[in-house]
């Protein structure tokens, strides 16, 4: 098996790209929710700046 060090040589399928993008977005959303400010971002009130 070839090492996965060079992803440029391998073409990703559309489904793989979509899955990777969703994973990144999901990870960011999970981190935001874990810090408790995702709801404020979604509603437009950013309480982090006021505090």
XYZ file of N, CA and C in Angstrom:
153
model
N 0.833 -1.204 0.000
C 0.000 0.000 0.000
C 0.867 1.254 0.000
N 0.429 2.225 -0.742
C 1.174 3.480 -0.789
C 0.850 4.318 0.445
N 1.824 5.050 0.942
C 1.550 5.922 2.091
C 0.592 7.046 1.713
N -0.164 7.517 2.687
C -1.155 8.556 2.419
C -0.569 9.956 2.599
N 0.742 10.060 2.466
C 1.394 11.340 2.728
C 1.122 12.360 1.629
N 0.848 11.898 0.402
C 0.642 12.842 -0.692
C -0.764 12.723 -1.265
N -1.715 13.445 -0.693
C -3.096 13.371 -1.176
C -3.277 14.032 -2.538
N -2.294 14.818 -2.979
C -2.430 15.503 -4.260
C -2.442 14.507 -5.419
N -1.750 13.388 -5.248
C -1.702 12.395 -6.319
C -3.019 11.641 -6.437
N -3.746 11.575 -5.326
C -5.004 10.827 -5.323
C -6.171 11.772 -5.521
N -7.036 11.451 -6.466
C -8.223 12.279 -6.672
C -9.293 11.863 -5.677
N -9.828 12.827 -4.964
C -10.917 12.525 -4.045
C -12.229 12.534 -4.808
N -13.098 11.600 -4.470
C -14.416 11.608 -5.091
C -15.241 12.723 -4.456
N -16.331 13.073 -5.107
C -17.190 14.138 -4.588
C -17.707 13.764 -3.201
N -18.028 12.485 -3.029
C -18.571 12.050 -1.735
C -17.506 12.173 -0.651
N -16.266 11.847 -0.978
C -15.196 11.968 0.008
C -14.955 13.431 0.377
N -14.999 14.317 -0.640
C -14.821 15.738 -0.365
C -15.930 16.244 0.535
N -17.176 15.854 0.200
C -18.318 16.304 0.992
C -18.196 15.811 2.425
N -17.787 14.550 2.577
C -17.664 13.964 3.908
C -16.594 14.701 4.711
N -15.482 15.052 4.040
C -14.401 15.756 4.731
C -14.848 17.154 5.147
N -15.562 17.840 4.250
C -16.049 19.188 4.573
C -17.028 19.128 5.737
N -17.944 18.144 5.685
C -18.919 18.001 6.770
C -18.212 17.682 8.083
N -17.149 16.891 8.013
C -16.413 16.546 9.228
C -15.755 17.792 9.822
N -15.204 18.634 8.958
C -14.568 19.869 9.436
C -15.608 20.799 10.053
N -16.730 20.982 9.326
C -17.794 21.852 9.842
C -18.350 21.285 11.147
N -18.545 19.969 11.176
C -19.063 19.330 12.381
C -18.110 19.494 13.552
N -16.825 19.390 13.277
C -15.837 19.556 14.335
C -15.837 20.973 14.885
N -15.943 21.947 13.986
C -15.989 23.346 14.422
C -17.256 23.600 15.229
N -18.375 23.078 14.739
C -19.651 23.273 15.441
C -19.612 22.610 16.817
N -19.010 21.428 16.887
C -18.925 20.720 18.167
C -18.038 21.495 19.146
N -16.942 22.032 18.651
C -16.057 22.816 19.512
C -16.760 24.084 19.988
N -17.498 24.715 19.077
C -18.223 25.937 19.439
C -19.299 25.629 20.475
N -20.039 24.558 20.263
C -21.097 24.183 21.203
C -20.483 23.818 22.550
N -19.323 23.167 22.520
C -18.650 22.792 23.755
C -18.237 24.014 24.550
N -17.924 25.099 23.862
C -17.540 26.326 24.558
C -18.765 27.156 24.904
N -19.922 26.769 24.399
C -21.160 27.421 24.807
C -21.497 28.689 24.051
N -20.826 28.972 22.914
C -21.175 30.207 22.216
C -21.780 29.980 20.839
N -22.077 28.717 20.488
C -22.679 28.466 19.181
C -24.069 29.093 19.100
N -24.839 28.972 20.169
C -26.191 29.538 20.159
C -26.154 31.058 20.004
N -25.208 31.707 20.670
C -25.114 33.159 20.540
C -24.740 33.553 19.120
N -23.847 32.778 18.506
C -23.481 33.083 17.123
C -24.682 32.911 16.200
N -25.435 31.836 16.413
C -26.575 31.572 15.541
C -27.656 32.631 15.716
N -27.810 33.140 16.932
C -28.858 34.127 17.167
C -28.367 35.553 16.942
N -27.079 35.710 16.772
C -26.552 37.035 16.472
C -26.143 37.831 17.698
N -26.295 37.297 18.902
C -25.827 38.002 20.095
C -24.512 37.378 20.518
N -23.447 38.125 20.409
C -22.153 37.592 20.815
C -21.815 38.140 22.190
N -22.082 37.356 23.216
C -21.882 37.817 24.587
C -20.417 37.798 25.002
N -19.566 37.141 24.210
C -18.165 37.052 24.592
C -17.507 38.427 24.544
N -17.942 39.272 23.624
C -17.308 40.583 23.495
C -17.745 41.501 24.639
N -18.995 41.406 25.059
C -19.518 42.286 26.107
C -18.889 41.991 27.469
N -18.585 40.714 27.738
C -18.108 40.354 29.081
C -16.719 40.890 29.353
